[in-house]
Short mmCIF file of C-alpha atoms in Angstrom, two decimals:
data_model
loop_
_atom_site.label_atom_id
_atom_site.label_comp_id
_atom_site.label_asym_id
_atom_site.label_seq_id
_atom_site.Cartn_x
_atom_site.Cartn_y
_atom_site.Cartn_z
CA UNK A 1 154.30 147.23 -16.61
CA UNK A 2 153.90 150.75 -15.25
CA UNK A 3 155.04 153.81 -17.16
CA UNK A 4 158.74 154.42 -16.70
CA UNK A 5 159.43 150.99 -15.21
CA UNK A 6 162.33 148.95 -16.48
CA UNK A 7 161.98 145.19 -17.18
CA UNK A 8 164.48 142.86 -15.56
CA UNK A 9 166.52 141.04 -18.15
CA UNK A 10 166.47 137.23 -18.26
CA UNK A 11 168.85 134.73 -19.77
CA UNK A 12 167.83 133.03 -23.03
CA UNK A 13 166.41 129.48 -22.68
CA UNK A 14 168.87 126.58 -22.95
CA UNK A 15 168.28 124.74 -26.24
CA UNK A 16 167.37 121.03 -26.08
CA UNK A 17 170.21 118.53 -26.23
CA UNK A 18 171.05 117.54 -29.77
CA UNK A 19 172.77 114.52 -31.24
CA UNK A 20 175.19 114.69 -34.10
CA UNK A 21 175.34 111.95 -36.71
CA UNK A 22 178.72 110.89 -37.97
CA UNK A 23 179.03 111.26 -41.74
CA UNK A 24 178.42 108.13 -43.84
CA UNK A 25 181.47 106.70 -45.56
CA UNK A 26 181.78 107.12 -49.30
CA UNK A 27 180.07 104.47 -51.45
CA UNK A 28 182.35 101.51 -52.14
CA UNK A 29 181.80 100.57 -55.76
CA UNK A 30 183.43 97.17 -55.26
CA UNK A 31 181.44 96.05 -52.25
CA UNK A 32 178.28 97.68 -53.56
CA UNK A 33 176.92 98.53 -50.02
CA UNK A 34 177.03 101.20 -47.26
CA UNK A 35 177.83 100.42 -43.63
CA UNK A 36 175.43 102.13 -41.15
CA UNK A 37 177.00 103.80 -38.13
CA UNK A 38 174.95 104.51 -35.00
CA UNK A 39 174.60 108.19 -34.17
CA UNK A 40 176.99 109.53 -31.51
CA UNK A 41 175.23 111.60 -28.82
CA UNK A 42 176.79 114.96 -27.94
CA UNK A 43 176.78 115.72 -24.22
CA UNK A 44 177.87 118.90 -22.44
CA UNK A 45 179.71 118.30 -19.20
CA UNK A 46 178.72 120.81 -16.54
CA UNK A 47 180.83 121.68 -13.55
CA UNK A 48 179.23 121.46 -10.15
CA UNK A 49 177.55 124.78 -9.40
CA UNK A 50 179.18 126.71 -6.60
CA UNK A 51 177.01 128.60 -4.13
CA UNK A 52 175.82 131.88 -5.63
CA UNK A 53 177.32 134.96 -4.00
CA UNK A 54 174.89 137.31 -2.31
CA UNK A 55 173.64 139.92 -4.81
CA UNK A 56 175.30 143.33 -4.72
CA UNK A 57 173.16 146.02 -3.07
CA UNK A 58 174.07 148.25 -6.03
CA UNK A 59 174.25 145.78 -8.91
CA UNK A 60 172.18 145.80 -12.07
CA UNK A 61 168.89 144.48 -10.65
CA UNK A 62 169.19 146.50 -7.44
CA UNK A 63 169.75 149.66 -9.49
CA UNK A 64 166.68 148.95 -11.62
CA UNK A 65 164.58 148.34 -8.52
CA UNK A 66 165.79 151.60 -7.00
CA UNK A 67 164.92 153.54 -10.16
CA UNK A 68 161.56 151.80 -10.51
CA UNK A 69 160.72 152.67 -6.91
CA UNK A 70 160.66 156.31 -7.99
CA UNK A 71 159.24 155.65 -11.46
CA UNK A 72 162.49 156.86 -13.02
CA UNK A 73 164.57 156.06 -16.08
CA UNK A 74 168.09 157.47 -16.61
CA UNK A 75 167.88 160.96 -18.10
CA UNK A 76 170.25 161.71 -20.95
CA UNK A 77 169.90 165.45 -20.36
CA UNK A 78 171.44 164.96 -16.90
CA UNK A 79 174.18 162.64 -18.16
CA UNK A 80 172.97 159.87 -15.83
CA UNK A 81 174.94 156.62 -16.04
CA UNK A 82 174.77 154.52 -12.88
CA UNK A 83 177.74 152.49 -11.63
CA UNK A 84 176.95 148.77 -11.38
CA UNK A 85 180.31 147.47 -10.15
CA UNK A 86 180.87 148.09 -6.46
CA UNK A 87 184.55 147.17 -6.82
CA UNK A 88 185.02 150.33 -8.91
CA UNK A 89 183.45 152.38 -6.11
CA UNK A 90 185.83 150.74 -3.62
CA UNK A 91 188.83 151.53 -5.83
CA UNK A 92 187.70 155.14 -6.27
CA UNK A 93 187.45 155.59 -2.50
CA UNK A 94 190.81 153.86 -2.10
CA UNK A 95 192.74 156.13 -4.50
CA UNK A 96 191.24 159.09 -2.63
CA UNK A 97 192.53 157.58 0.64
CA UNK A 98 189.14 158.08 2.31
CA UNK A 99 189.37 157.29 6.00
CA UNK A 100 187.51 157.72 9.27
CA UNK A 101 186.50 161.33 9.89
CA UNK A 102 187.16 162.65 6.38
CA UNK A 103 184.72 165.21 5.04
CA UNK A 104 183.80 164.26 1.48
CA UNK A 105 181.83 166.12 -1.17
CA UNK A 106 180.03 163.86 -3.65
CA UNK A 107 178.53 165.33 -6.82
CA UNK A 108 175.57 163.42 -8.26
CA UNK A 109 175.14 160.49 -5.83
CA UNK A 110 172.45 158.86 -8.00
CA UNK A 111 171.19 155.74 -6.24
CA UNK A 112 173.87 156.04 -3.55
CA UNK A 113 176.25 153.25 -4.57
CA UNK A 114 179.43 155.30 -4.06
CA UNK A 115 177.85 157.12 -1.12
CA UNK A 116 177.44 153.81 0.69
CA UNK A 117 181.14 152.98 0.24
CA UNK A 118 182.20 156.43 1.49
CA UNK A 119 180.01 156.22 4.60
CA UNK A 120 181.22 152.70 5.36
CA UNK A 121 184.79 154.03 5.15
CA UNK A 122 183.94 156.44 7.95
CA UNK A 123 183.51 159.62 5.90
CA UNK A 124 181.10 162.47 6.55
CA UNK A 125 179.41 162.94 3.17
CA UNK A 126 177.78 166.04 1.71
CA UNK A 127 176.04 165.11 -1.57
CA UNK A 128 174.80 167.56 -4.20
CA UNK A 129 172.06 166.10 -6.42
CA UNK A 130 170.23 168.00 -9.16
CA UNK A 131 167.55 165.36 -9.83
CA UNK A 132 164.87 165.76 -7.12
CA UNK A 133 163.82 162.10 -7.40
CA UNK A 134 167.39 160.86 -6.86
CA UNK A 135 167.83 163.33 -3.99
CA UNK A 136 164.76 161.84 -2.32
CA UNK A 137 165.97 158.29 -3.00
CA UNK A 138 169.38 158.73 -1.34
CA UNK A 139 167.84 160.76 1.48
CA UNK A 140 165.54 157.84 2.25
CA UNK A 141 168.27 155.24 1.80
CA UNK A 142 170.59 156.88 4.33
CA UNK A 143 167.90 158.33 6.60
CA UNK A 144 169.41 156.64 9.65
CA UNK A 145 172.95 157.91 8.99
CA UNK A 146 174.09 161.01 10.84
CA UNK A 147 177.17 161.18 8.59
CA UNK A 148 175.16 162.03 5.47
CA UNK A 149 173.43 165.09 4.09
CA UNK A 150 172.06 165.66 0.58
CA UNK A 151 171.27 169.03 -0.99
CA UNK A 152 168.93 169.20 -3.98
CA UNK A 153 170.86 171.69 -6.10
CA UNK A 154 172.58 172.07 -9.46
CA UNK A 155 176.26 171.83 -8.59
CA UNK A 156 177.47 174.23 -11.28
CA UNK A 157 175.12 176.92 -9.91
CA UNK A 158 175.21 176.29 -6.17
CA UNK A 159 177.34 178.14 -3.61
CA UNK A 160 179.60 175.20 -2.86
CA UNK A 161 182.20 177.28 -1.02
CA UNK A 162 179.56 178.53 1.41
CA UNK A 163 178.17 175.01 1.94
CA UNK A 164 181.62 173.54 2.61
CA UNK A 165 182.77 176.32 4.95
CA UNK A 166 179.58 175.89 6.96
CA UNK A 167 180.03 172.12 7.20
CA UNK A 168 183.74 172.27 8.05
CA UNK A 169 183.05 174.99 10.62
CA UNK A 170 180.43 172.91 12.39
CA UNK A 171 182.74 169.88 12.51
CA UNK A 172 185.65 171.93 13.83
CA UNK A 173 183.45 173.36 16.60
CA UNK A 174 182.68 169.81 17.73
CA UNK A 175 186.29 168.62 17.53
CA UNK A 176 188.89 171.33 18.03
CA UNK A 177 191.71 168.84 17.41
CA UNK A 178 190.79 168.45 13.74
CA UNK A 179 191.71 171.07 11.17
CA UNK A 180 191.77 169.34 7.82
CA UNK A 181 190.65 170.12 4.32
CA UNK A 182 187.86 168.17 2.71
CA UNK A 183 188.01 165.84 -0.30
CA UNK A 184 185.90 165.42 -3.42
CA UNK A 185 185.11 161.87 -4.53
CA UNK A 186 182.57 161.58 -7.34
CA UNK A 187 181.33 159.73 -10.38
CA UNK A 188 180.19 162.87 -12.18
CA UNK A 189 178.00 163.23 -15.30
CA UNK A 190 180.29 163.32 -18.33
CA UNK A 191 178.55 166.38 -19.77
CA UNK A 192 179.65 168.71 -16.94
CA UNK A 193 183.20 167.39 -16.42
CA UNK A 194 185.07 170.52 -17.53
CA UNK A 195 182.75 172.85 -15.60
CA UNK A 196 183.21 170.80 -12.42
CA UNK A 197 186.99 170.78 -12.77
CA UNK A 198 187.11 174.54 -13.33
CA UNK A 199 184.97 175.14 -10.25
CA UNK A 200 186.80 172.78 -7.89
CA UNK A 201 190.50 173.13 -8.67
CA UNK A 202 190.85 176.77 -7.52
CA UNK A 203 189.46 175.74 -4.09
CA UNK A 204 192.70 174.46 -2.62
CA UNK A 205 191.96 176.29 0.62
CA UNK A 206 188.96 173.98 1.16
CA UNK A 207 189.81 170.72 -0.63
CA UNK A 208 193.06 168.75 -0.43
CA UNK A 209 192.24 166.34 -3.23
CA UNK A 210 189.68 165.84 -5.99
CA UNK A 211 189.10 162.29 -7.26
CA UNK A 212 186.76 162.04 -10.24
CA UNK A 213 185.47 159.37 -12.58
CA UNK A 214 185.45 161.05 -15.99
CA UNK A 215 185.02 160.12 -19.63
CA UNK A 216 188.36 158.53 -20.53
CA UNK A 217 189.07 160.90 -23.42
CA UNK A 218 188.55 163.87 -21.10
CA UNK A 219 190.72 162.30 -18.40
CA UNK A 220 193.59 161.70 -20.80
CA UNK A 221 193.30 165.17 -22.33
CA UNK A 222 193.40 166.87 -18.93
CA UNK A 223 196.26 164.86 -17.47
CA UNK A 224 198.48 163.47 -20.21
CA UNK A 225 198.37 165.94 -23.11
CA UNK A 226 201.91 166.76 -24.19
CA UNK A 227 203.53 169.93 -25.47
CA UNK A 228 203.60 170.44 -29.23
CA UNK A 229 200.43 168.39 -29.78
CA UNK A 230 196.94 169.47 -30.87
CA UNK A 231 195.59 168.06 -27.57
CA UNK A 232 197.51 170.63 -25.52
CA UNK A 233 194.94 173.28 -24.65
CA UNK A 234 194.23 176.03 -22.07
CA UNK A 235 192.63 173.44 -19.75
CA UNK A 236 196.06 171.79 -19.37
CA UNK A 237 197.59 175.08 -18.22
CA UNK A 238 194.65 175.58 -15.85
CA UNK A 239 194.87 172.07 -14.34
CA UNK A 240 198.61 172.33 -13.72
CA UNK A 241 198.33 175.86 -12.31
CA UNK A 242 196.02 174.66 -9.52
CA UNK A 243 196.92 171.00 -9.04
CA UNK A 244 199.14 168.00 -9.60
CA UNK A 245 196.96 165.63 -11.69
CA UNK A 246 197.39 161.88 -12.05
CA UNK A 247 195.61 159.31 -14.23
CA UNK A 248 194.75 156.31 -12.03
CA UNK A 249 192.88 153.58 -13.93
CA UNK A 250 190.48 152.89 -16.79
CA UNK A 251 186.85 151.89 -16.22
CA UNK A 252 185.23 149.98 -19.13
CA UNK A 253 181.83 151.23 -20.27
CA UNK A 254 180.24 147.86 -19.44
CA UNK A 255 180.25 148.83 -15.74
CA UNK A 256 177.51 151.44 -16.24
CA UNK A 257 173.75 151.46 -16.74
CA UNK A 258 172.77 152.58 -19.26
CA UNK A 259 176.00 151.72 -21.02
CA UNK A 260 177.60 154.88 -22.48
CA UNK A 261 179.32 154.96 -25.86
CA UNK A 262 182.72 155.58 -24.28
CA UNK A 263 184.92 154.20 -21.52
CA UNK A 264 185.69 156.12 -18.34
CA UNK A 265 188.74 156.66 -16.16
CA UNK A 266 189.57 157.79 -12.64
CA UNK A 267 191.77 160.86 -12.20
CA UNK A 268 193.03 162.49 -9.02
CA UNK A 269 193.98 166.14 -8.63
CA UNK A 270 196.18 166.99 -5.64
CA UNK A 271 195.18 170.59 -5.06
CA UNK A 272 197.74 173.28 -4.39
CA UNK A 273 197.04 175.74 -1.62
CA UNK A 274 196.89 179.42 -2.67
CA UNK A 275 200.42 180.06 -1.37
CA UNK A 276 201.68 177.39 -3.79
CA UNK A 277 200.15 178.87 -6.96
CA UNK A 278 202.57 180.25 -9.57
CA UNK A 279 203.28 183.92 -8.92
CA UNK A 280 201.22 186.08 -11.26
CA UNK A 281 199.95 189.60 -10.68
CA UNK A 282 196.38 188.52 -11.46
CA UNK A 283 194.97 185.04 -12.13
CA UNK A 284 192.14 186.62 -14.13
CA UNK A 285 194.51 188.41 -16.51
CA UNK A 286 196.78 185.35 -16.65
CA UNK A 287 194.09 182.97 -17.88
CA UNK A 288 192.70 185.63 -20.20
CA UNK A 289 196.14 185.79 -21.82
CA UNK A 290 196.39 181.99 -22.03
CA UNK A 291 192.97 181.71 -23.68
CA UNK A 292 193.85 184.45 -26.16
CA UNK A 293 197.09 182.66 -27.02
CA UNK A 294 195.18 179.53 -28.07
CA UNK A 295 192.34 181.32 -29.87
CA UNK A 296 194.07 181.46 -33.24
CA UNK A 297 194.73 178.11 -34.84
CA UNK A 298 198.50 177.63 -34.97
CA UNK A 299 199.03 181.38 -34.57
CA UNK A 300 202.33 182.68 -33.32
CA UNK A 301 202.13 184.44 -29.97
CA UNK A 302 203.44 187.68 -31.42
CA UNK A 303 200.19 187.81 -33.45
CA UNK A 304 197.61 186.27 -31.11
CA UNK A 305 198.62 188.54 -28.20
CA UNK A 306 198.76 191.82 -30.15
CA UNK A 307 195.74 193.13 -28.23
CA UNK A 308 197.93 193.14 -25.09
CA UNK A 309 201.01 194.83 -26.50
CA UNK A 310 202.90 195.28 -29.77
CA UNK A 311 204.49 192.41 -31.69
CA UNK A 312 207.91 193.90 -31.01
CA UNK A 313 207.30 193.90 -27.24
CA UNK A 314 206.08 190.30 -27.38
CA UNK A 315 209.16 189.19 -29.33
CA UNK A 316 211.38 190.93 -26.80
CA UNK A 317 209.57 189.22 -23.89
CA UNK A 318 209.85 185.81 -25.58
CA UNK A 319 213.57 186.33 -26.01
CA UNK A 320 213.93 187.37 -22.36
CA UNK A 321 212.48 184.03 -21.18
CA UNK A 322 214.58 182.02 -23.62
CA UNK A 323 211.89 181.29 -26.22
CA UNK A 324 212.03 181.76 -30.02
CA UNK A 325 210.19 184.81 -31.34
CA UNK A 326 208.15 182.45 -33.54
CA UNK A 327 206.81 180.50 -30.52
CA UNK A 328 203.27 179.12 -30.62
CA UNK A 329 201.08 178.49 -27.53
CA UNK A 330 201.30 174.69 -27.69
CA UNK A 331 205.08 174.99 -27.23
CA UNK A 332 204.92 176.80 -23.86
CA UNK A 333 204.97 175.16 -20.44
CA UNK A 334 203.08 176.56 -17.45
CA UNK A 335 206.25 178.31 -16.27
CA UNK A 336 206.75 179.83 -19.74
CA UNK A 337 203.24 181.30 -19.69
CA UNK A 338 203.77 182.66 -16.17
CA UNK A 339 207.03 184.34 -17.12
CA UNK A 340 205.56 185.76 -20.33
CA UNK A 341 202.52 187.11 -18.51
CA UNK A 342 204.64 188.87 -15.90
CA UNK A 343 206.58 190.61 -18.65
CA UNK A 344 203.82 191.78 -21.00
CA UNK A 345 200.69 192.19 -18.88
CA UNK A 346 200.39 195.39 -16.90
CA UNK A 347 197.76 195.18 -14.18
#
């Protein structure tokens, strides 16, 4: 076995057929003898084997072969967990409504399992892959496809806006009849989920929808956290400012290799265009205020926002928007934060 190669797993051997002996009857003191009973063989009835389905091009063994071809093992530092169930990829593309001619950004294509589904759906795919070995692998796999391009870059550091504007511009020059925004469809590494969301959601002028496979806990926290709970955080205000999020379906951890310690889930974010954002004088000052509001554990806003204006001014602003002067950040909706910001922040 070469260094870095992964052994294929095999099923355990079937044990030899056994026979079970029926228990002997209790000794009959009157008759003074035991009656011997012949052993009863135990047989297992097997159903007729149906023809085996053709192996998935992105199943467990295919994924191992692909990794072995580059002498690779999944790297924990990159959050690499490869999807083994092609039906999940199909469902992810389906909830994103990927169709012929769509321009799709994929972050972390890995061995190309989701990429293959997107291309087969008729999409033009731009993939961003940090791992140079995986970038080479997918480049070779889809070498004959003119609908695919991979860039070997770290997504959180690359100039994605520039890349997308260039790609969309070139497509528009070829087909003047099409003027559509792109989509994001990705199974992203769990360890960069929040960074990816913060980078993508403010890009409603480029993307119409972002469909991501995330760690389930993260997905629930971003989409379903309720007011007046400890799970309600600044990220919820951020997500709702820029998008309309929706939890789609759960993905059990058994569908990945290597198997993570948590389940995953698919979430879609319908991005708002800039004209649809809540009206604030400055998004930078707005989110700075929101973050400050949550910085103090269970602090009232009249205390946590004192660096912006006096407690008396904050109380007056809270009253003007119909909120108690003792309000805490987890009690405010997006609209409440917008109204409060416009009253107390001078830009």
